Amino acid sequence: MSSVGADALWLSAALRIRAARGWRLEPVRRLGRSREDRRSWLARGEPGTVVVKALANPFAGQRAAWAVGALSMLRARGYPVPETLWHGELDDDWFLVVQGRLPGEPLLTLDAPALDELVRLVDLQADPCLGVGGWDVSWWIGAVLFEGWEHWWDGADAVAPRTSHRLRAFLEPAWGHRLPVADVVHGDLNVTNVLVQHGTISGVVDWDNVGLGSRAADLTSLLFDWHRLRLAGGTAPAQDGGERLARRIVDTAGEEGLRCTVAYAAIARLALTARRGDRDDVETWCRVTDAVLDTLSG
């Protein structure tokens, strides 16, 4: 049996899905980075090729039905998002989601056509007209920034004190600002979660943190990825992408919103990569954060 097939969590998930839907799923490979609170597998069976996710977030179950509605709304607007085929509890710790697999491979660069299309898609997240129950991303950003939740400031201070000091100074004029709750927010919109096929965006995946807030947060994630790709060299991103994204963030959430989403994006990346012990990633995001601040403060 393959190492994936022998995975105890996968075996439990496959048995639960078979009991609930009658599907016999065979694992193909594990997807992404294994985390204590999240596992994903590519699998095949009666429903076709699917992505199976196991989430240890205690709120995953209560958010699931709302998330299905949010993705259905986006799909109706022409947004290439995965369809949820089934979701349900595995046990007291884990919640399962089975989604159809979208075609394509991860996007490699934010060139002008890709950036144009992603900005257009993010605009489809506006004014969703959904019912209550969604994760309040704007509240969460405020709690992290202004109340010290998750100790991300502490983490950023520890691994990048100079950059963290710059971020606090950048955020100061917007201290206490509350972002609007007007849009669907992906929560982790980066190029690894964007699929392309034949030169066209064919999917945006990994909506595990989807909620309601300001889509400026997703535009800011793209801003950080644009600077990361620019600093890394290789395939060149859109020449004016950073300026375009910054203007769009201000147009969407105002100058104070820009300061909040930039500070949040930075400390999340610095603190979480430090917790995983990824020194190279910490250095990368430190350089990216400094580049973003240099551009916005210039």
PDB file of C-alpha atoms in Angstrom:
ATOM      1  CA  MET A   1       0.000   0.000   0.000  1.00  0.00           C
ATOM      2  CA  SER A   2       1.282   3.493  -0.816  1.00  0.00           C
ATOM      3  CA  SER A   3       2.311   5.819   1.990  1.00  0.00           C
ATOM      4  CA  VAL A   4      -0.768   7.934   1.234  1.00  0.00           C
ATOM      5  CA  GLY A   5      -3.047   4.908   1.281  1.00  0.00           C
ATOM      6  CA  ALA A   6      -1.573   3.861   4.629  1.00  0.00           C
ATOM      7  CA  ASP A   7      -2.186   7.296   6.182  1.00  0.00           C
ATOM      8  CA  ALA A   8      -4.466   6.685   9.173  1.00  0.00           C
ATOM      9  CA  LEU A   9      -6.338   9.967   8.690  1.00  0.00           C
ATOM     10  CA  TRP A  10      -6.899   9.212   5.002  1.00  0.00           C
ATOM     11  CA  LEU A  11      -8.196   5.716   5.823  1.00  0.00           C
ATOM     12  CA  SER A  12     -10.677   7.169   8.313  1.00  0.00           C
ATOM     13  CA  ALA A  13     -11.765   9.857   5.837  1.00  0.00           C
ATOM     14  CA  ALA A  14     -12.262   7.352   3.012  1.00  0.00           C
ATOM     15  CA  LEU A  15     -14.372   5.100   5.241  1.00  0.00           C
ATOM     16  CA  ARG A  16     -16.508   8.042   6.405  1.00  0.00           C
ATOM     17  CA  ILE A  17     -17.126   9.216   2.837  1.00  0.00           C
ATOM     18  CA  ARG A  18     -18.019   5.702   1.740  1.00  0.00           C
ATOM     19  CA  ALA A  19     -20.496   5.368   4.607  1.00  0.00           C
ATOM     20  CA  ALA A  20     -22.082   8.749   3.843  1.00  0.00           C
ATOM     21  CA  ARG A  21     -22.166   8.654   0.033  1.00  0.00           C
ATOM     22  CA  GLY A  22     -21.229   5.149  -1.032  1.00  0.00           C
ATOM     23  CA  TRP A  23     -18.161   6.407  -2.902  1.00  0.00           C
ATOM     24  CA  ARG A  24     -15.050   4.250  -2.983  1.00  0.00           C
ATOM     25  CA  LEU A  25     -12.161   6.674  -3.247  1.00  0.00           C
ATOM     26  CA  GLU A  26      -8.588   5.721  -4.048  1.00  0.00           C
ATOM     27  CA  PRO A  27      -5.881   8.221  -3.063  1.00  0.00           C
ATOM     28  CA  VAL A  28      -3.620   9.563  -5.802  1.00  0.00           C
ATOM     29  CA  ARG A  29      -1.331  11.821  -3.797  1.00  0.00           C
ATOM     30  CA  ARG A  30      -1.254  14.231  -0.897  1.00  0.00           C
ATOM     31  CA  LEU A  31      -1.691  17.874  -1.837  1.00  0.00           C
ATOM     32  CA  GLY A  32       0.193  20.820  -0.413  1.00  0.00           C
ATOM     33  CA  ARG A  33       1.971  21.079   2.899  1.00  0.00           C
ATOM     34  CA  SER A  34       0.807  18.843   5.748  1.00  0.00           C
ATOM     35  CA  ARG A  35      -0.294  20.890   8.747  1.00  0.00           C
ATOM     36  CA  GLU A  36      -1.557  20.002  12.173  1.00  0.00           C
ATOM     37  CA  ASP A  37      -4.969  21.459  11.370  1.00  0.00           C
ATOM     38  CA  ARG A  38      -5.335  20.632   7.655  1.00  0.00           C
ATOM     39  CA  ARG A  39      -4.682  17.766   5.231  1.00  0.00           C
ATOM     40  CA  SER A  40      -5.631  17.480   1.559  1.00  0.00           C
ATOM     41  CA  TRP A  41      -5.549  14.584  -0.898  1.00  0.00           C
ATOM     42  CA  LEU A  42      -6.223  14.102  -4.568  1.00  0.00           C
ATOM     43  CA  ALA A  43      -8.413  11.015  -5.028  1.00  0.00           C
ATOM     44  CA  ARG A  44     -10.406   9.149  -7.675  1.00  0.00           C
ATOM     45  CA  GLY A  45     -13.645   7.227  -7.466  1.00  0.00           C
ATOM     46  CA  GLU A  46     -17.321   7.260  -8.430  1.00  0.00           C
ATOM     47  CA  PRO A  47     -17.640  11.066  -8.389  1.00  0.00           C
ATOM     48  CA  GLY A  48     -14.537  11.385 -10.613  1.00  0.00           C
ATOM     49  CA  THR A  49     -11.304  13.086  -9.617  1.00  0.00           C
ATOM     50  CA  VAL A  50     -11.825  14.960  -6.365  1.00  0.00           C
ATOM     51  CA  VAL A  51      -9.990  16.859  -3.668  1.00  0.00           C
ATOM     52  CA  VAL A  52     -10.620  15.606  -0.138  1.00  0.00           C
ATOM     53  CA  LYS A  53      -9.863  17.993   2.705  1.00  0.00           C
ATOM     54  CA  ALA A  54      -9.687  17.263   6.414  1.00  0.00           C
ATOM     55  CA  LEU A  55      -9.942  20.377   8.580  1.00  0.00           C
ATOM     56  CA  ALA A  56      -9.343  20.553  12.323  1.00  0.00           C
ATOM     57  CA  ASN A  57     -10.767  24.068  12.635  1.00  0.00           C
ATOM     58  CA  PRO A  58     -13.481  23.847  15.330  1.00  0.00           C
ATOM     59  CA  PHE A  59     -15.680  26.209  13.302  1.00  0.00           C
ATOM     60  CA  ALA A  60     -15.354  24.334   9.999  1.00  0.00           C
ATOM     61  CA  GLY A  61     -18.685  22.567  10.334  1.00  0.00           C
ATOM     62  CA  GLN A  62     -20.791  25.598  11.120  1.00  0.00           C
ATOM     63  CA  ARG A  63     -19.195  27.584   8.294  1.00  0.00           C
ATOM     64  CA  ALA A  64     -19.463  24.831   5.693  1.00  0.00           C
ATOM     65  CA  ALA A  65     -23.048  25.394   4.562  1.00  0.00           C
ATOM     66  CA  TRP A  66     -22.461  29.136   4.205  1.00  0.00           C
ATOM     67  CA  ALA A  67     -19.265  28.490   2.248  1.00  0.00           C
ATOM     68  CA  VAL A  68     -21.145  26.218  -0.165  1.00  0.00           C
ATOM     69  CA  GLY A  69     -23.587  29.052  -0.835  1.00  0.00           C
ATOM     70  CA  ALA A  70     -20.801  31.589  -1.288  1.00  0.00           C
ATOM     71  CA  LEU A  71     -18.985  29.434  -3.826  1.00  0.00           C
ATOM     72  CA  SER A  72     -22.234  28.695  -5.658  1.00  0.00           C
ATOM     73  CA  MET A  73     -22.880  32.436  -5.920  1.00  0.00           C
ATOM     74  CA  LEU A  74     -19.406  33.047  -7.312  1.00  0.00           C
ATOM     75  CA  ARG A  75     -19.757  30.178  -9.773  1.00  0.00           C
ATOM     76  CA  ALA A  76     -23.037  31.663 -11.009  1.00  0.00           C
ATOM     77  CA  ARG A  77     -21.183  34.917 -11.677  1.00  0.00           C
ATOM     78  CA  GLY A  78     -18.653  33.081 -13.839  1.00  0.00           C
ATOM     79  CA  TYR A  79     -15.942  32.677 -11.211  1.00  0.00           C
ATOM     80  CA  PRO A  80     -14.052  29.363 -11.673  1.00  0.00           C
ATOM     81  CA  VAL A  81     -14.359  27.921  -8.173  1.00  0.00           C
ATOM     82  CA  PRO A  82     -14.637  24.261  -7.121  1.00  0.00           C
ATOM     83  CA  GLU A  83     -17.986  22.621  -6.460  1.00  0.00           C
ATOM     84  CA  THR A  84     -18.491  21.075  -3.026  1.00  0.00           C
ATOM     85  CA  LEU A  85     -19.824  17.548  -3.505  1.00  0.00           C
ATOM     86  CA  TRP A  86     -20.158  16.600   0.151  1.00  0.00           C
ATOM     87  CA  HIS A  87     -19.143  17.755   3.602  1.00  0.00           C
ATOM     88  CA  GLY A  88     -19.562  16.301   7.058  1.00  0.00           C
ATOM     89  CA  GLU A  89     -17.943  15.473  10.377  1.00  0.00           C
ATOM     90  CA  LEU A  90     -15.280  12.788  10.611  1.00  0.00           C
ATOM     91  CA  ASP A  91     -14.948  12.820  14.402  1.00  0.00           C
ATOM     92  CA  ASP A  92     -14.693  15.273  17.275  1.00  0.00           C
ATOM     93  CA  ASP A  93     -11.520  16.780  15.827  1.00  0.00           C
ATOM     94  CA  TRP A  94     -11.817  16.634  12.034  1.00  0.00           C
ATOM     95  CA  PHE A  95     -14.311  17.887   9.461  1.00  0.00           C
ATOM     96  CA  LEU A  96     -14.294  16.642   5.863  1.00  0.00           C
ATOM     97  CA  VAL A  97     -14.962  18.456   2.583  1.00  0.00           C
ATOM     98  CA  VAL A  98     -15.023  16.771  -0.835  1.00  0.00           C
ATOM     99  CA  GLN A  99     -14.749  19.036  -3.875  1.00  0.00           C
ATOM    100  CA  GLY A 100     -14.516  18.463  -7.599  1.00  0.00           C
ATOM    101  CA  ARG A 101     -11.045  18.985  -9.006  1.00  0.00           C
ATOM    102  CA  LEU A 102     -10.592  21.929 -11.343  1.00  0.00           C
ATOM    103  CA  PRO A 103      -8.292  21.608 -14.369  1.00  0.00           C
ATOM    104  CA  GLY A 104      -4.972  23.370 -14.774  1.00  0.00           C
ATOM    105  CA  GLU A 105      -1.624  23.921 -13.133  1.00  0.00           C
ATOM    106  CA  PRO A 106      -0.574  26.593 -10.598  1.00  0.00           C
ATOM    107  CA  LEU A 107       0.022  30.065 -12.010  1.00  0.00           C
ATOM    108  CA  LEU A 108       3.719  30.898 -12.237  1.00  0.00           C
ATOM    109  CA  THR A 109       3.725  34.662 -12.605  1.00  0.00           C
ATOM    110  CA  LEU A 110       1.491  37.707 -12.394  1.00  0.00           C
ATOM    111  CA  ASP A 111       2.023  38.981 -15.924  1.00  0.00           C
ATOM    112  CA  ALA A 112      -0.323  41.625 -17.288  1.00  0.00           C
ATOM    113  CA  PRO A 113      -3.038  39.275 -18.658  1.00  0.00           C
ATOM    114  CA  ALA A 114      -3.115  37.165 -15.475  1.00  0.00           C
ATOM    115  CA  LEU A 115      -3.221  40.245 -13.256  1.00  0.00           C
ATOM    116  CA  ASP A 116      -6.034  41.787 -15.306  1.00  0.00           C
ATOM    117  CA  GLU A 117      -8.069  38.600 -15.048  1.00  0.00           C
ATOM    118  CA  LEU A 118      -7.486  38.174 -11.308  1.00  0.00           C
ATOM    119  CA  VAL A 119      -8.504  41.755 -10.558  1.00  0.00           C
ATOM    120  CA  ARG A 120     -11.655  41.182 -12.624  1.00  0.00           C
ATOM    121  CA  LEU A 121     -12.418  38.018 -10.669  1.00  0.00           C
ATOM    122  CA  VAL A 122     -11.863  39.702  -7.312  1.00  0.00           C
ATOM    123  CA  ASP A 123     -14.370  42.355  -8.348  1.00  0.00           C
ATOM    124  CA  LEU A 124     -16.934  39.541  -8.714  1.00  0.00           C
ATOM    125  CA  GLN A 125     -16.590  39.028  -4.953  1.00  0.00           C
ATOM    126  CA  ALA A 126     -18.314  42.366  -4.265  1.00  0.00           C
ATOM    127  CA  ASP A 127     -21.868  42.665  -2.896  1.00  0.00           C
ATOM    128  CA  PRO A 128     -22.552  38.940  -2.519  1.00  0.00           C
ATOM    129  CA  CYS A 129     -26.094  39.266  -1.045  1.00  0.00           C
ATOM    130  CA  LEU A 130     -25.575  36.213   1.135  1.00  0.00           C
ATOM    131  CA  GLY A 131     -27.254  35.402   4.416  1.00  0.00           C
ATOM    132  CA  VAL A 132     -25.698  35.519   7.849  1.00  0.00           C
ATOM    133  CA  GLY A 133     -23.203  32.923   8.989  1.00  0.00           C
ATOM    134  CA  GLY A 134     -20.060  33.820   7.131  1.00  0.00           C
ATOM    135  CA  TRP A 135     -16.696  34.184   8.842  1.00  0.00           C
ATOM    136  CA  ASP A 136     -16.158  37.897   9.594  1.00  0.00           C
ATOM    137  CA  VAL A 137     -12.721  38.439   8.087  1.00  0.00           C
ATOM    138  CA  SER A 138     -12.718  42.173   8.806  1.00  0.00           C
ATOM    139  CA  TRP A 139     -13.341  41.586  12.509  1.00  0.00           C
ATOM    140  CA  TRP A 140     -10.535  39.001  12.522  1.00  0.00           C
ATOM    141  CA  ILE A 141      -8.046  41.386  10.891  1.00  0.00           C
ATOM    142  CA  GLY A 142      -8.866  44.014  13.508  1.00  0.00           C
ATOM    143  CA  ALA A 143      -8.473  41.526  16.362  1.00  0.00           C
ATOM    144  CA  VAL A 144      -5.060  40.445  15.082  1.00  0.00           C
ATOM    145  CA  LEU A 145      -3.795  43.966  14.395  1.00  0.00           C
ATOM    146  CA  PHE A 146      -5.166  45.913  17.332  1.00  0.00           C
ATOM    147  CA  GLU A 147      -5.722  43.321  20.067  1.00  0.00           C
ATOM    148  CA  GLY A 148      -2.727  41.076  19.496  1.00  0.00           C
ATOM    149  CA  TRP A 149      -4.689  37.911  18.693  1.00  0.00           C
ATOM    150  CA  GLU A 150      -2.626  34.896  17.618  1.00  0.00           C
ATOM    151  CA  HIS A 151       0.539  36.728  18.798  1.00  0.00           C
ATOM    152  CA  TRP A 152       1.471  37.445  15.185  1.00  0.00           C
ATOM    153  CA  TRP A 153       2.923  40.807  16.135  1.00  0.00           C
ATOM    154  CA  ASP A 154       5.113  39.038  18.676  1.00  0.00           C
ATOM    155  CA  GLY A 155       6.225  36.590  16.030  1.00  0.00           C
ATOM    156  CA  ALA A 156       7.047  39.343  13.564  1.00  0.00           C
ATOM    157  CA  ASP A 157       8.922  41.274  16.275  1.00  0.00           C
ATOM    158  CA  ALA A 158      11.021  38.208  17.051  1.00  0.00           C
ATOM    159  CA  VAL A 159      12.158  37.364  13.508  1.00  0.00           C
ATOM    160  CA  ALA A 160      12.142  40.777  11.810  1.00  0.00           C
ATOM    161  CA  PRO A 161      12.256  43.548  14.445  1.00  0.00           C
ATOM    162  CA  ARG A 162      13.232  46.369  12.074  1.00  0.00           C
ATOM    163  CA  THR A 163      10.551  45.454   9.546  1.00  0.00           C
ATOM    164  CA  SER A 164       7.990  44.989  12.306  1.00  0.00           C
ATOM    165  CA  HIS A 165       8.799  48.467  13.625  1.00  0.00           C
ATOM    166  CA  ARG A 166       8.259  49.889  10.143  1.00  0.00           C
ATOM    167  CA  LEU A 167       4.909  48.111   9.921  1.00  0.00           C
ATOM    168  CA  ARG A 168       3.724  49.549  13.233  1.00  0.00           C
ATOM    169  CA  ALA A 169       4.649  53.048  12.070  1.00  0.00           C
ATOM    170  CA  PHE A 170       2.881  52.464   8.749  1.00  0.00           C
ATOM    171  CA  LEU A 171      -0.257  51.225  10.525  1.00  0.00           C
ATOM    172  CA  GLU A 172      -0.346  53.965  13.173  1.00  0.00           C
ATOM    173  CA  PRO A 173      -2.475  56.470  11.140  1.00  0.00           C
ATOM    174  CA  ALA A 174      -5.117  53.748  10.727  1.00  0.00           C
ATOM    175  CA  TRP A 175      -4.972  52.335  14.261  1.00  0.00           C
ATOM    176  CA  GLY A 176      -8.385  50.958  15.261  1.00  0.00           C
ATOM    177  CA  HIS A 177      -9.824  51.219  11.750  1.00  0.00           C
ATOM    178  CA  ARG A 178     -12.541  48.677  10.926  1.00  0.00           C
ATOM    179  CA  LEU A 179     -12.566  47.348   7.382  1.00  0.00           C
ATOM    180  CA  PRO A 180     -15.990  47.074   5.736  1.00  0.00           C
ATOM    181  CA  VAL A 181     -17.883  43.791   5.549  1.00  0.00           C
ATOM    182  CA  ALA A 182     -19.172  44.035   1.996  1.00  0.00           C
ATOM    183  CA  ASP A 183     -17.486  41.294  -0.045  1.00  0.00           C
ATOM    184  CA  VAL A 184     -16.630  37.636  -0.165  1.00  0.00           C
ATOM    185  CA  VAL A 185     -12.976  37.206   0.861  1.00  0.00           C
ATOM    186  CA  HIS A 186     -10.871  34.228  -0.214  1.00  0.00           C
ATOM    187  CA  GLY A 187      -8.400  34.652   2.633  1.00  0.00           C
ATOM    188  CA  ASP A 188      -5.326  33.190   0.916  1.00  0.00           C
ATOM    189  CA  LEU A 189      -5.335  34.430  -2.680  1.00  0.00           C
ATOM    190  CA  ASN A 190      -1.855  33.730  -4.016  1.00  0.00           C
ATOM    191  CA  VAL A 191      -0.531  32.298  -7.273  1.00  0.00           C
ATOM    192  CA  THR A 192      -0.293  28.744  -5.892  1.00  0.00           C
ATOM    193  CA  ASN A 193      -4.078  28.803  -5.462  1.00  0.00           C
ATOM    194  CA  VAL A 194      -4.707  29.994  -9.020  1.00  0.00           C
ATOM    195  CA  LEU A 195      -4.826  27.411 -11.818  1.00  0.00           C
ATOM    196  CA  VAL A 196      -4.205  28.088 -15.493  1.00  0.00           C
ATOM    197  CA  GLN A 197      -4.894  25.981 -18.567  1.00  0.00           C
ATOM    198  CA  HIS A 198      -3.977  26.961 -22.137  1.00  0.00           C
ATOM    199  CA  GLY A 199      -2.984  30.412 -20.935  1.00  0.00           C
ATOM    200  CA  THR A 200      -6.319  31.107 -19.227  1.00  0.00           C
ATOM    201  CA  ILE A 201      -7.225  31.065 -15.540  1.00  0.00           C
ATOM    202  CA  SER A 202      -9.174  27.841 -15.080  1.00  0.00           C
ATOM    203  CA  GLY A 203      -9.662  27.823 -11.331  1.00  0.00           C
ATOM    204  CA  VAL A 204      -9.179  29.537  -7.995  1.00  0.00           C
ATOM    205  CA  VAL A 205      -8.945  26.960  -5.218  1.00  0.00           C
ATOM    206  CA  ASP A 206      -8.397  26.544  -1.458  1.00  0.00           C
ATOM    207  CA  TRP A 207     -11.304  28.607  -0.154  1.00  0.00           C
ATOM    208  CA  ASP A 208     -10.897  27.089   3.304  1.00  0.00           C
ATOM    209  CA  ASN A 209     -10.795  30.532   4.964  1.00  0.00           C
ATOM    210  CA  VAL A 210     -13.592  32.088   2.897  1.00  0.00           C
ATOM    211  CA  GLY A 211     -15.664  34.693   4.699  1.00  0.00           C
ATOM    212  CA  LEU A 212     -17.125  38.177   4.527  1.00  0.00           C
ATOM    213  CA  GLY A 213     -15.068  41.336   4.687  1.00  0.00           C
ATOM    214  CA  SER A 214     -13.257  43.604   2.272  1.00  0.00           C
ATOM    215  CA  ARG A 215     -11.913  42.177  -0.973  1.00  0.00           C
ATOM    216  CA  ALA A 216      -9.013  44.599  -0.459  1.00  0.00           C
ATOM    217  CA  ALA A 217      -7.509  41.804   1.671  1.00  0.00           C
ATOM    218  CA  ASP A 218      -7.319  39.535  -1.391  1.00  0.00           C
ATOM    219  CA  LEU A 219      -5.928  42.331  -3.551  1.00  0.00           C
ATOM    220  CA  THR A 220      -3.237  42.853  -0.906  1.00  0.00           C
ATOM    221  CA  SER A 221      -2.307  39.170  -1.073  1.00  0.00           C
ATOM    222  CA  LEU A 222      -1.786  39.631  -4.808  1.00  0.00           C
ATOM    223  CA  LEU A 223       0.281  42.748  -4.112  1.00  0.00           C
ATOM    224  CA  PHE A 224       2.625  40.754  -1.857  1.00  0.00           C
ATOM    225  CA  ASP A 225       2.895  37.971  -4.431  1.00  0.00           C
ATOM    226  CA  TRP A 226       3.642  40.497  -7.193  1.00  0.00           C
ATOM    227  CA  HIS A 227       6.560  41.911  -5.164  1.00  0.00           C
ATOM    228  CA  ARG A 228       7.753  38.397  -4.270  1.00  0.00           C
ATOM    229  CA  LEU A 229       7.844  37.396  -7.930  1.00  0.00           C
ATOM    230  CA  ARG A 230       9.530  40.653  -8.924  1.00  0.00           C
ATOM    231  CA  LEU A 231      12.273  40.198  -6.346  1.00  0.00           C
ATOM    232  CA  ALA A 232      12.777  36.559  -7.306  1.00  0.00           C
ATOM    233  CA  GLY A 233      13.433  37.362 -10.968  1.00  0.00           C
ATOM    234  CA  GLY A 234      12.535  34.769 -13.582  1.00  0.00           C
ATOM    235  CA  THR A 235       9.333  35.300 -15.545  1.00  0.00           C
ATOM    236  CA  ALA A 236       8.603  38.988 -15.187  1.00  0.00           C
ATOM    237  CA  PRO A 237       5.354  40.088 -13.536  1.00  0.00           C
ATOM    238  CA  ALA A 238       3.352  42.981 -14.965  1.00  0.00           C
ATOM    239  CA  GLN A 239       5.631  46.015 -14.938  1.00  0.00           C
ATOM    240  CA  ASP A 240       3.157  48.341 -13.201  1.00  0.00           C
ATOM    241  CA  GLY A 241       1.384  45.636 -11.210  1.00  0.00           C
ATOM    242  CA  GLY A 242       2.352  46.920  -7.795  1.00  0.00           C
ATOM    243  CA  GLU A 243       1.098  50.428  -8.500  1.00  0.00           C
ATOM    244  CA  ARG A 244      -2.116  49.125 -10.052  1.00  0.00           C
ATOM    245  CA  LEU A 245      -2.879  46.868  -7.121  1.00  0.00           C
ATOM    246  CA  ALA A 246      -2.133  49.560  -4.548  1.00  0.00           C
ATOM    247  CA  ARG A 247      -4.476  51.979  -6.324  1.00  0.00           C
ATOM    248  CA  ARG A 248      -7.200  49.351  -6.522  1.00  0.00           C
ATOM    249  CA  ILE A 249      -6.859  48.599  -2.799  1.00  0.00           C
ATOM    250  CA  VAL A 250      -7.248  52.292  -1.974  1.00  0.00           C
ATOM    251  CA  ASP A 251     -10.222  52.580  -4.329  1.00  0.00           C
ATOM    252  CA  THR A 252     -11.814  49.576  -2.598  1.00  0.00           C
ATOM    253  CA  ALA A 253     -11.054  50.232   1.074  1.00  0.00           C
ATOM    254  CA  GLY A 254      -9.459  53.680   1.325  1.00  0.00           C
ATOM    255  CA  GLU A 255      -6.020  54.704   2.549  1.00  0.00           C
ATOM    256  CA  GLU A 256      -6.693  53.360   6.047  1.00  0.00           C
ATOM    257  CA  GLY A 257      -7.845  50.076   4.560  1.00  0.00           C
ATOM    258  CA  LEU A 258      -4.593  49.832   2.621  1.00  0.00           C
ATOM    259  CA  ARG A 259      -2.576  50.310   5.805  1.00  0.00           C
ATOM    260  CA  CYS A 260      -4.595  47.640   7.626  1.00  0.00           C
ATOM    261  CA  THR A 261      -4.465  45.001   4.911  1.00  0.00           C
ATOM    262  CA  VAL A 262      -0.743  45.525   4.266  1.00  0.00           C
ATOM    263  CA  ALA A 263       0.128  45.252   7.965  1.00  0.00           C
ATOM    264  CA  TYR A 264      -2.049  42.162   8.362  1.00  0.00           C
ATOM    265  CA  ALA A 265      -0.639  40.441   5.272  1.00  0.00           C
ATOM    266  CA  ALA A 266       2.913  41.127   6.423  1.00  0.00           C
ATOM    267  CA  ILE A 267       2.688  39.945  10.030  1.00  0.00           C
ATOM    268  CA  ALA A 268       0.707  36.850   9.017  1.00  0.00           C
ATOM    269  CA  ARG A 269       3.428  35.811   6.568  1.00  0.00           C
ATOM    270  CA  LEU A 270       6.295  36.606   8.913  1.00  0.00           C
ATOM    271  CA  ALA A 271       4.806  34.975  12.002  1.00  0.00           C
ATOM    272  CA  LEU A 272       3.418  31.834  10.349  1.00  0.00           C
ATOM    273  CA  THR A 273       6.571  31.042   8.380  1.00  0.00           C
ATOM    274  CA  ALA A 274       8.608  31.572  11.546  1.00  0.00           C
ATOM    275  CA  ARG A 275       6.394  29.121  13.450  1.00  0.00           C
ATOM    276  CA  ARG A 276       7.021  26.510  10.761  1.00  0.00           C
ATOM    277  CA  GLY A 277      10.753  27.102  11.033  1.00  0.00           C
ATOM    278  CA  ASP A 278      11.052  28.193   7.390  1.00  0.00           C
ATOM    279  CA  ARG A 279      13.998  30.572   7.652  1.00  0.00           C
ATOM    280  CA  ASP A 280      14.246  31.084   3.904  1.00  0.00           C
ATOM    281  CA  ASP A 281      10.558  32.009   3.719  1.00  0.00           C
ATOM    282  CA  VAL A 282      10.948  34.400   6.651  1.00  0.00           C
ATOM    283  CA  GLU A 283      13.765  36.180   4.834  1.00  0.00           C
ATOM    284  CA  THR A 284      11.720  36.279   1.623  1.00  0.00           C
ATOM    285  CA  TRP A 285       8.682  37.831   3.289  1.00  0.00           C
ATOM    286  CA  CYS A 286      10.875  40.282   5.190  1.00  0.00           C
ATOM    287  CA  ARG A 287      12.321  41.492   1.868  1.00  0.00           C
ATOM    288  CA  VAL A 288       8.872  41.593   0.281  1.00  0.00           C
ATOM    289  CA  THR A 289       7.396  43.570   3.185  1.00  0.00           C
ATOM    290  CA  ASP A 290      10.214  46.092   3.035  1.00  0.00           C
ATOM    291  CA  ALA A 291       9.701  46.426  -0.737  1.00  0.00           C
ATOM    292  CA  VAL A 292       5.969  47.023  -0.274  1.00  0.00           C
ATOM    293  CA  LEU A 293       6.589  49.643   2.407  1.00  0.00           C
ATOM    294  CA  ASP A 294       9.308  51.311   0.324  1.00  0.00           C
ATOM    295  CA  THR A 295       6.893  51.641  -2.591  1.00  0.00           C
ATOM    296  CA  LEU A 296       3.936  52.865  -0.555  1.00  0.00           C
ATOM    297  CA  SER A 297       5.983  55.276   1.559  1.00  0.00           C
ATOM    298  CA  GLY A 298       7.938  56.697  -1.350  1.00  0.00           C
TER     299      GLY A 298
END
